[in-house]
CSV table of C-alpha atoms in Angstrom, one decimal:
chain,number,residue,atom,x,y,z
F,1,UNK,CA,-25.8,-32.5,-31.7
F,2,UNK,CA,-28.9,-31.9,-33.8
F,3,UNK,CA,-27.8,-28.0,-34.3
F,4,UNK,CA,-24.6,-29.1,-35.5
F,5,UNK,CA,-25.8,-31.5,-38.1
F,6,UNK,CA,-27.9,-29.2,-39.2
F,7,UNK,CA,-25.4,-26.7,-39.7
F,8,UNK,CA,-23.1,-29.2,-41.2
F,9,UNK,CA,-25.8,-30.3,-44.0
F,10,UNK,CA,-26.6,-27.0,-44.5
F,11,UNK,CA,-22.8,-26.0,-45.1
F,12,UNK,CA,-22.9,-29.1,-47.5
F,13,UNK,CA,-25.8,-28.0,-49.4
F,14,UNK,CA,-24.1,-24.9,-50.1
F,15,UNK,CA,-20.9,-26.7,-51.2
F,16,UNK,CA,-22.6,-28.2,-53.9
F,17,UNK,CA,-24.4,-25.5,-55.1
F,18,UNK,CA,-26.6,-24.9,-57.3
F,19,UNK,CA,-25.5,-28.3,-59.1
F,20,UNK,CA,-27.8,-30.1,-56.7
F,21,UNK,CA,-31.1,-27.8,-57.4
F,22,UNK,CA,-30.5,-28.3,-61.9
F,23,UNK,CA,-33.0,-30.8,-63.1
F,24,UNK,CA,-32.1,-33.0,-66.2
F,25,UNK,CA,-31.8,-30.4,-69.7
F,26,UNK,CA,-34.9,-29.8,-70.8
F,27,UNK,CA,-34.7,-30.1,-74.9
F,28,UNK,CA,-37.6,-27.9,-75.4
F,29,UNK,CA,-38.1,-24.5,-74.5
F,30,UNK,CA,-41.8,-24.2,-74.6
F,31,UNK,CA,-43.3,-28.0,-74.6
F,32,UNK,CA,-46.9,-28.5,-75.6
F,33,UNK,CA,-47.0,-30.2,-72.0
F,34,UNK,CA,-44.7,-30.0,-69.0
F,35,UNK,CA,-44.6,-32.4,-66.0
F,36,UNK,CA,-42.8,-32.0,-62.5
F,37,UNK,CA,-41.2,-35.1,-61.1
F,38,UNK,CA,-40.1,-35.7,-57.8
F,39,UNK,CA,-37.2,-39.1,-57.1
F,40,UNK,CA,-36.8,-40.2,-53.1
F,41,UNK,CA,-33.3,-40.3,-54.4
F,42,UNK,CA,-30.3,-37.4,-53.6
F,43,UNK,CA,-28.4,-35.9,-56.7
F,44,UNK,CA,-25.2,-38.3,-56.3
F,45,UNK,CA,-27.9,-41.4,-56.8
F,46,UNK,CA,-30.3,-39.9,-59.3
F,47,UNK,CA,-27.4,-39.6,-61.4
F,48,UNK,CA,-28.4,-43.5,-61.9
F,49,UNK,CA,-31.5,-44.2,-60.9
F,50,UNK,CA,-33.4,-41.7,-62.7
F,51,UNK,CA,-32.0,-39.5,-64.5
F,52,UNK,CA,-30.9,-41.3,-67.6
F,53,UNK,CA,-34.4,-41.8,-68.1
F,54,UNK,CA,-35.8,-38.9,-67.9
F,55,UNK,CA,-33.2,-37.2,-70.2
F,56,UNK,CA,-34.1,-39.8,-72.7
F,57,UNK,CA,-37.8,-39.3,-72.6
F,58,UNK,CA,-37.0,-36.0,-73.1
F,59,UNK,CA,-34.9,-36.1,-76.5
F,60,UNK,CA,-37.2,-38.4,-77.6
F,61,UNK,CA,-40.5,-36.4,-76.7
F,62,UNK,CA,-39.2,-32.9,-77.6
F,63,UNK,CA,-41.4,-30.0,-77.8
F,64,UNK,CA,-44.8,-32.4,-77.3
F,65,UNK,CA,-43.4,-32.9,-73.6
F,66,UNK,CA,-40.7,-32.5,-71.2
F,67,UNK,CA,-39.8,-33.7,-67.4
F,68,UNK,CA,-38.4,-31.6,-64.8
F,69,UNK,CA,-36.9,-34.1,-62.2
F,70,UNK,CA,-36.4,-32.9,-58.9
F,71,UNK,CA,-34.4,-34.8,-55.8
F,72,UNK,CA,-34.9,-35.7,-52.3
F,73,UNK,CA,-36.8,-33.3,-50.9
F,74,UNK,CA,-36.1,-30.6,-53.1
F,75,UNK,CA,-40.4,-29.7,-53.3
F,76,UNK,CA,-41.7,-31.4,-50.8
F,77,UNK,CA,-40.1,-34.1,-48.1
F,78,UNK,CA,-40.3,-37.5,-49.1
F,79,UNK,CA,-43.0,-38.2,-46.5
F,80,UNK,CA,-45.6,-35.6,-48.3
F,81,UNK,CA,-44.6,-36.9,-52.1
F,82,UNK,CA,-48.1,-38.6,-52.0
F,83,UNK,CA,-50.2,-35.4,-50.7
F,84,UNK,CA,-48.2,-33.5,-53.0
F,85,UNK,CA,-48.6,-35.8,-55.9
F,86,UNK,CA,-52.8,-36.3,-55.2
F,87,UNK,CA,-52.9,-32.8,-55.1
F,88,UNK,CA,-51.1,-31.9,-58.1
F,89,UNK,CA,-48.6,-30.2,-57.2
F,90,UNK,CA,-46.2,-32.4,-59.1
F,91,UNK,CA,-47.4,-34.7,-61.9
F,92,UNK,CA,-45.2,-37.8,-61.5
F,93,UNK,CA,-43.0,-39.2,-58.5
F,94,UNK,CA,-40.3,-42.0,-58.4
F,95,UNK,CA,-40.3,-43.5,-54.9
F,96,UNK,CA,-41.6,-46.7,-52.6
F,97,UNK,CA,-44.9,-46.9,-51.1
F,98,UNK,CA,-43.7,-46.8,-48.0
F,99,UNK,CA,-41.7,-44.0,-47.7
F,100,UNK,CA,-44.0,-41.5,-49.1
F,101,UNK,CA,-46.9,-43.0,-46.4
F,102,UNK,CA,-49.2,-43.8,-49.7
F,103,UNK,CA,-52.6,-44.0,-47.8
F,104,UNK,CA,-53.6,-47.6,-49.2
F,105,UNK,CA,-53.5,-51.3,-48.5
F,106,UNK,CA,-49.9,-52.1,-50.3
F,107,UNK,CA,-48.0,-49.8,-48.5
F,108,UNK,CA,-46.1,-51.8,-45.9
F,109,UNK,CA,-44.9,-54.0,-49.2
F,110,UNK,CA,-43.3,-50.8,-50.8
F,111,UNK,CA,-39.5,-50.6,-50.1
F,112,UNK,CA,-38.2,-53.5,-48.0
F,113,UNK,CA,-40.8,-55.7,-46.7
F,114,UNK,CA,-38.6,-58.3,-44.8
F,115,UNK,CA,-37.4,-61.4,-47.0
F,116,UNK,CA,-40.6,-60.7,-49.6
F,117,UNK,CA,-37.6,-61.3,-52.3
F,118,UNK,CA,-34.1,-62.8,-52.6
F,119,UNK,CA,-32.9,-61.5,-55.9
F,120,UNK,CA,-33.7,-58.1,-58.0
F,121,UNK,CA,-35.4,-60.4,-60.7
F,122,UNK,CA,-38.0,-61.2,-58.4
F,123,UNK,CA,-39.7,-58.1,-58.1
F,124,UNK,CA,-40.5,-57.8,-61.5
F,125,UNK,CA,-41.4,-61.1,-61.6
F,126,UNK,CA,-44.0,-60.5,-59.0
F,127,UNK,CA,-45.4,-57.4,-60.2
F,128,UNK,CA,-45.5,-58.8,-63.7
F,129,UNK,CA,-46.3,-61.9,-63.7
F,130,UNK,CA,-47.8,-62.8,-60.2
F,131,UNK,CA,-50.3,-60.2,-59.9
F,132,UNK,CA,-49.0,-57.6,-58.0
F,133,UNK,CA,-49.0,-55.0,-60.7
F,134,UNK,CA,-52.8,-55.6,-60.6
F,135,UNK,CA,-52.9,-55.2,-57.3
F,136,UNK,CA,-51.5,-52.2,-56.6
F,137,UNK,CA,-52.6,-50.2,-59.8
F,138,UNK,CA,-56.4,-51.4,-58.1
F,139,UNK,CA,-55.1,-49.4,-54.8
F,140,UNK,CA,-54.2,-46.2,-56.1
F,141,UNK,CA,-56.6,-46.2,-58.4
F,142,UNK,CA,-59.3,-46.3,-55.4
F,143,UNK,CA,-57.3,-43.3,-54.0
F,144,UNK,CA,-56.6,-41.1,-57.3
F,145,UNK,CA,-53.6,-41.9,-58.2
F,146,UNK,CA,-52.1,-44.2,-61.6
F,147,UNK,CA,-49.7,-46.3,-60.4
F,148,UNK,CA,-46.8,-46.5,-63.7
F,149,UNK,CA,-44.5,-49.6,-63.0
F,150,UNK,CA,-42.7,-51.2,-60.6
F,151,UNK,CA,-39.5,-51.8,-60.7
F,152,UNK,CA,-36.0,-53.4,-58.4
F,153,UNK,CA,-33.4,-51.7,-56.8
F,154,UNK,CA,-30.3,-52.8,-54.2
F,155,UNK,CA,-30.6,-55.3,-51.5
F,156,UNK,CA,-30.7,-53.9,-48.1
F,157,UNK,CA,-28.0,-54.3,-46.0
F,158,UNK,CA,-26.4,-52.8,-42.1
F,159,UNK,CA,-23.8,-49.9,-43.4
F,160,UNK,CA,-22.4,-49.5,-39.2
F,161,UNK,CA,-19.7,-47.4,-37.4
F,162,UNK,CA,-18.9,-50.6,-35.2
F,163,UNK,CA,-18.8,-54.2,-36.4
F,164,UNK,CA,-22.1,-56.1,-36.3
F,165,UNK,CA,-20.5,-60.2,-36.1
F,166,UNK,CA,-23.8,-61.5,-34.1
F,167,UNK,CA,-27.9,-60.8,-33.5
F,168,UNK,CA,-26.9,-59.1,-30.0
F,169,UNK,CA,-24.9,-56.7,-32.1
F,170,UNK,CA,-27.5,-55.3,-33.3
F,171,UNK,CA,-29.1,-54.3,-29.8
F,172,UNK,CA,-29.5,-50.8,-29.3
F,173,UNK,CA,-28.2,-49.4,-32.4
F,174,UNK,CA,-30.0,-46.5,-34.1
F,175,UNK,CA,-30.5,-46.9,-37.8
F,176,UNK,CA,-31.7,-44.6,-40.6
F,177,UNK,CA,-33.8,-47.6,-42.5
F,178,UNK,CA,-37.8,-47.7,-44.5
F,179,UNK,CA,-40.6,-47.5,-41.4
F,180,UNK,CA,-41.4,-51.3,-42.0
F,181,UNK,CA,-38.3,-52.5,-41.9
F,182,UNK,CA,-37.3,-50.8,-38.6
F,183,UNK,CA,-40.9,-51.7,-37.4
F,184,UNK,CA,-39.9,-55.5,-38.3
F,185,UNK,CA,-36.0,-55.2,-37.4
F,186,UNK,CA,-37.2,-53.5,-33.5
F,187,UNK,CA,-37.7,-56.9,-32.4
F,188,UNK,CA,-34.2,-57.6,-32.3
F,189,UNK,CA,-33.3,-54.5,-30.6
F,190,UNK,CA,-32.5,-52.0,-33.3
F,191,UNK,CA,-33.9,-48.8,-33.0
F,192,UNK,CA,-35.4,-46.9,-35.9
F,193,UNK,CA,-34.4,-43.7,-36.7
F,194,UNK,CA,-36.0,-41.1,-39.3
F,195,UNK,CA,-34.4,-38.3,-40.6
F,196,UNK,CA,-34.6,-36.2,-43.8
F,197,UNK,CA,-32.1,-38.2,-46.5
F,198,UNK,CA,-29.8,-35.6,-47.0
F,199,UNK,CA,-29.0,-35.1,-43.3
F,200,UNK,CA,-28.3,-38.7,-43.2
F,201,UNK,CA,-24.0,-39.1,-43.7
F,202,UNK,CA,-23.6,-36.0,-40.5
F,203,UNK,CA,-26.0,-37.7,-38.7
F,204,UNK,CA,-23.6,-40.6,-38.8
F,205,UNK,CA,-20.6,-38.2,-38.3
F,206,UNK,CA,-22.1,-36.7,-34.9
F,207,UNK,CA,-23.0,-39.9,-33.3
F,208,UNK,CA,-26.4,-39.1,-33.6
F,209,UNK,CA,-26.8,-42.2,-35.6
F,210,UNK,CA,-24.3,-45.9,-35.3
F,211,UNK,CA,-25.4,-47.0,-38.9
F,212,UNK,CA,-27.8,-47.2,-41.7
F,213,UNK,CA,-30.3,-50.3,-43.5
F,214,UNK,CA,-31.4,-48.5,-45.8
F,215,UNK,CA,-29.2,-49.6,-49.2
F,216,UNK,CA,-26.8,-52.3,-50.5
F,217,UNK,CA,-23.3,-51.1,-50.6
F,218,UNK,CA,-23.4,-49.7,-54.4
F,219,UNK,CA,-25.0,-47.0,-52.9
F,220,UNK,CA,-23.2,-46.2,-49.8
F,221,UNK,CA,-20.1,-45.8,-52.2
F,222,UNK,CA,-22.2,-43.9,-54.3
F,223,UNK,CA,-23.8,-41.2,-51.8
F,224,UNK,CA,-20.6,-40.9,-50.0
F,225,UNK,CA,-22.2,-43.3,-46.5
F,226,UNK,CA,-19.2,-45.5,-47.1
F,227,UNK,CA,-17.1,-42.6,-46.3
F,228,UNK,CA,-18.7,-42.7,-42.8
F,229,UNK,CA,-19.0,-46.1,-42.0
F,230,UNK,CA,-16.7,-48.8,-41.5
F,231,UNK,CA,-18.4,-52.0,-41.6
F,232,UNK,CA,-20.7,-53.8,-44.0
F,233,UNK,CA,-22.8,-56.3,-43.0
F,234,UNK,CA,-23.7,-59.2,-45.8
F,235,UNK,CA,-26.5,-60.9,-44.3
F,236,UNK,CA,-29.6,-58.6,-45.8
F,237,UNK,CA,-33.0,-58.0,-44.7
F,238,UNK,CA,-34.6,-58.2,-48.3
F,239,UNK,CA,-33.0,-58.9,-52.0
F,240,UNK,CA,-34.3,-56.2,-53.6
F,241,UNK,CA,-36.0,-52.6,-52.8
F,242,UNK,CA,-39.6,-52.8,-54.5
F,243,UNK,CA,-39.7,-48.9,-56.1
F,244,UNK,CA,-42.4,-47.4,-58.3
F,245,UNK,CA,-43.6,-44.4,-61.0
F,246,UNK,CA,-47.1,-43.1,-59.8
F,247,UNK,CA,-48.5,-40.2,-61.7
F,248,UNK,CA,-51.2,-37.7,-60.9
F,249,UNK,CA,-54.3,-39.6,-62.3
F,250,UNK,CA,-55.8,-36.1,-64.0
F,251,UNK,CA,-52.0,-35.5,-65.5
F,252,UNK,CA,-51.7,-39.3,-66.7
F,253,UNK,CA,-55.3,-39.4,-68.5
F,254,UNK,CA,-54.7,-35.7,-70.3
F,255,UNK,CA,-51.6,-37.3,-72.1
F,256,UNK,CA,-51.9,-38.6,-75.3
F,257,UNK,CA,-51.0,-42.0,-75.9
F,258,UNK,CA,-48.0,-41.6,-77.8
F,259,UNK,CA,-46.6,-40.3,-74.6
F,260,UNK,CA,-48.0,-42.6,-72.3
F,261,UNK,CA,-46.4,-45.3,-74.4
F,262,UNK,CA,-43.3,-43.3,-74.5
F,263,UNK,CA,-43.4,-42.9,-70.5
F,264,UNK,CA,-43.6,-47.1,-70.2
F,265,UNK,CA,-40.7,-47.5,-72.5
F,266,UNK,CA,-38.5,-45.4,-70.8
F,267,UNK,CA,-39.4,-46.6,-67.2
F,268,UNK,CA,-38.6,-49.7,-68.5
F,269,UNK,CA,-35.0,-48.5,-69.5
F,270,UNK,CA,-34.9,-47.4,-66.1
F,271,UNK,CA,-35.6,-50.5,-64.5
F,272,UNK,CA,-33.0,-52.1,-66.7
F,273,UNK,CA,-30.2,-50.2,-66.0
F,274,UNK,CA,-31.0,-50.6,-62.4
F,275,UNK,CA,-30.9,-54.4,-62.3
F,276,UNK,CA,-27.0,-54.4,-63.9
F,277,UNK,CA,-25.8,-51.4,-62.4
F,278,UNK,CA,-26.8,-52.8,-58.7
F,279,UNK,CA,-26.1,-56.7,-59.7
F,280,UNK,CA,-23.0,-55.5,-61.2
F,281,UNK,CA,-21.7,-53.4,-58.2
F,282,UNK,CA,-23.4,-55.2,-55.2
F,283,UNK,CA,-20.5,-57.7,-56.1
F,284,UNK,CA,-17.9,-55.6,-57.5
F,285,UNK,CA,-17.4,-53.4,-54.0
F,286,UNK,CA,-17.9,-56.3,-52.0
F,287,UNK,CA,-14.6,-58.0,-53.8
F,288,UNK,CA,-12.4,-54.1,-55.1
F,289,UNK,CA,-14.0,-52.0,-52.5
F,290,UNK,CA,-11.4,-50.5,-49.9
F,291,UNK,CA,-13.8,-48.1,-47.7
F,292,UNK,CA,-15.7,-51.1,-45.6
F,293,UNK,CA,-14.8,-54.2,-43.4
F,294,UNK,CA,-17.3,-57.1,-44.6
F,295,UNK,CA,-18.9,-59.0,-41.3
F,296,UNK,CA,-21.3,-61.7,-41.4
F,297,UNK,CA,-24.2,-62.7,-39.0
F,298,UNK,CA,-23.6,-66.7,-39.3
F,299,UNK,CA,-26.1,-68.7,-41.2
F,300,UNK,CA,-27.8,-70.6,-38.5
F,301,UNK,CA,-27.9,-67.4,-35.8
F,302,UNK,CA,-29.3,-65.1,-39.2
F,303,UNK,CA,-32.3,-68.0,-39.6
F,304,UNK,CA,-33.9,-66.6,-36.5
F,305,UNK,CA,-34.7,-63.3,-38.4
F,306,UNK,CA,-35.7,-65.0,-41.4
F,307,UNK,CA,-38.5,-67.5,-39.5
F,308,UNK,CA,-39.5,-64.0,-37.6
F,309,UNK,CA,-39.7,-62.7,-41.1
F,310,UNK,CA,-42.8,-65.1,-42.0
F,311,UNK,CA,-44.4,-64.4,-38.3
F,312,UNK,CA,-44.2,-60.6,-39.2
F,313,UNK,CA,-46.0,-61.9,-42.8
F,314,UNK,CA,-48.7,-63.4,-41.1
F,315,UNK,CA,-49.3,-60.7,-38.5
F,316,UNK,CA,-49.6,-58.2,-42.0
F,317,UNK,CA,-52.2,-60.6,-43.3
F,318,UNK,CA,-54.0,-61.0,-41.2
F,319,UNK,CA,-55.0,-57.0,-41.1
F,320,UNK,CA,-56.8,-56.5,-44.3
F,321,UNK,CA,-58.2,-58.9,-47.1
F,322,UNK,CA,-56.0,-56.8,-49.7
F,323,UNK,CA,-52.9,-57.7,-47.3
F,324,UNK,CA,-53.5,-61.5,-47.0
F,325,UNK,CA,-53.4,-61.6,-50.7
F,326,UNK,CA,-50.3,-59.9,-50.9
F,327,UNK,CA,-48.6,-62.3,-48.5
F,328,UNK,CA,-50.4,-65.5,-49.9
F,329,UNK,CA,-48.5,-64.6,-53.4
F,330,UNK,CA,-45.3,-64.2,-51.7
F,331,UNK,CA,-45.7,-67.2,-49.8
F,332,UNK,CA,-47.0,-69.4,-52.9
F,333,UNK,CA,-43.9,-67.8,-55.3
F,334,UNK,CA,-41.1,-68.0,-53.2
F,335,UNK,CA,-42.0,-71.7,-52.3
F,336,UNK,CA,-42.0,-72.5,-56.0
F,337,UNK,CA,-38.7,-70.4,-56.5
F,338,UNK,CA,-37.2,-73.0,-53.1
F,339,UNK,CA,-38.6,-75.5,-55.0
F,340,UNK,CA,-37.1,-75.0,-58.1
F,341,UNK,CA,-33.7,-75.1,-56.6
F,342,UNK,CA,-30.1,-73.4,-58.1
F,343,UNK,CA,-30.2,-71.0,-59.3
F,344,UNK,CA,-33.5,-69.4,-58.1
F,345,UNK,CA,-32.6,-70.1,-54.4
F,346,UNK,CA,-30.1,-71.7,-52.6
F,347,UNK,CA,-30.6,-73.6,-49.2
């Protein structure tokens, strides 16, 4: 089973073609300074998530600077971006902490740490204005590297080959989801499964996997999962995917300002189309779509993983100092969010 999804990824890859190994137009031919970036994202989704960005920062910079962006895996696998970007062997790197096993005391938070948000806004929010952006740019800072900005992506929700109506459901299927996440999910009898990105939709095909948690259902339209699976659960595990820009600290300090300004601005584009593009589409497949059956967990059964969310909180905390401050400001902003009511949460 494993030879024949490698063999069908790799007749994939050369379907596509060369298409999927062109970074963004470079508008420069010889740039004063040149930077390699690697996304965790695959062509289909760069297309959105990245790209735009990076093609602007590019028009605007010209022949003072240029990005390369590379996708999933295309240098190094997702799970070495951090070696690779300590290193300097790329300059710049678009992923969670999570997923690229950043050695430091925020990682579990990167990606989707279970029910840390209900809504894209948040993120920001917390990095922003709750001090989490001072948190983590203290971590990688100990550790070389600058963190940029953090940003939101798509809620995370079951994409599955069979329905999922219940918790027991759940038992025993094997999911392509973020290492915390499956390390939290586990306990109700899913079973984790990593794999390189790109091998993700045969993996599916084969059997070799019953479903994914890894994205809301903008993107399994948009990387073709929704092709594979037939049932889309609504209940999710977190609101929003907590993403980043880190950049090699010696690369980051060499630039001159203008350009670091320039680099803020544009993540900051990229952040913004994120937040409509997902809001926007989250709902828009949910009601037009025609690929997935929606299922629901019901409210009171789904409450069980949401008190085990704030066990699994405390269990995090209680490992490190930097950790319990994490969770405290989780704890102290989504109790102001409950208590603020409609429309920051409903109960």
């Amino acid at each position: 089973m494993t030879t024949r999804r490698h063999f069908l990824a790799s007749a994939a890859a050369m379907a596509v073609g060369a298409a999927t190994l062109t970074p963004p137009r470079l508008y420069a031919a010889n740039p004063k300074i040149k930077w390699r970036m690697q996304t965790y994202a695959g062509p289909a989704l760069a297309e959105h998530v990245i790209k735009p960005a990076v093609e602007s920062f590019n028009r605007i910079a010209g022949d003072e600077m240029q990005i390369e962006l590379y996708f999933a895996d295309q240098l190094v696998p997702t799970s070495e971006l951090f070696r690779a970007l300590q290193k300097g062997t790329i300059d710049a790197v678009q992923s969670d902490d999570d997923s690229m096993a950043s050695p430091t005391e925020v990682t579990v938070f990167g990606g989707y740490f279970p029910f840390a948000s209900r809504y894209s806004l948040d993120v920001p929010v917390l990095f922003n204005d709750y001090g989490l952006g001072e948190i983590w740019d203290e971590e990688y800072s100990k550790v070389g590297v600058k963190h940029l900005s953090a940003g939101a992506w798509d809620p995370c929700h079951f994409a599955t080959k069979e329905p999922i109506r219940s918790l027991d459901d759940l038992k025993g299927k094997r999911v392509f989801t973020f290492p915390t996440a499956g390390r939290f999910m586990s306990q109700f009898g899913v079973v984790p499964v990593a794999l390189p990105w790109e091998d993700i939709e045969v993996a599916v095909q084969t059997g070799e996997l019953d479903g994914i948690a890894w994205s809301g259902i903008t993107e399994d339209y948009t990387v073709g999962w929704a092709d594979v699976t037939n049932y889309f659960l609504t209940n999710n595990i977190s609101g929003a995917w907590a993403g980043s820009f880190f950049a090699n600290m010696d690369s980051y300090n060499k630039l001159p300002d203008r350009m670091k300004e320039l680099l803020k601005v544009t993540m900051d584009s990229s952040h913004y189309y994120r937040q409509w593009w997902y809001w926007g589409g989250e709902a828009r497949l949910r009601t037009e779509g025609q690929k997935m059956e929606l299922t629901t967990i019901p409210d009171a059964e789904w409450a069980e993983v949401e008190k085990a969310a704030r066990i699994f909180w405390d269990e995090i905390a209680e490992q490190s100092e930097t950790k319990a401050r994490v969770v405290k400001i989780l704890k102290e902003y989504n109790e102001k969010m409950e208590k603020a009511g409609r429309p920051y949460r409903y109960t």
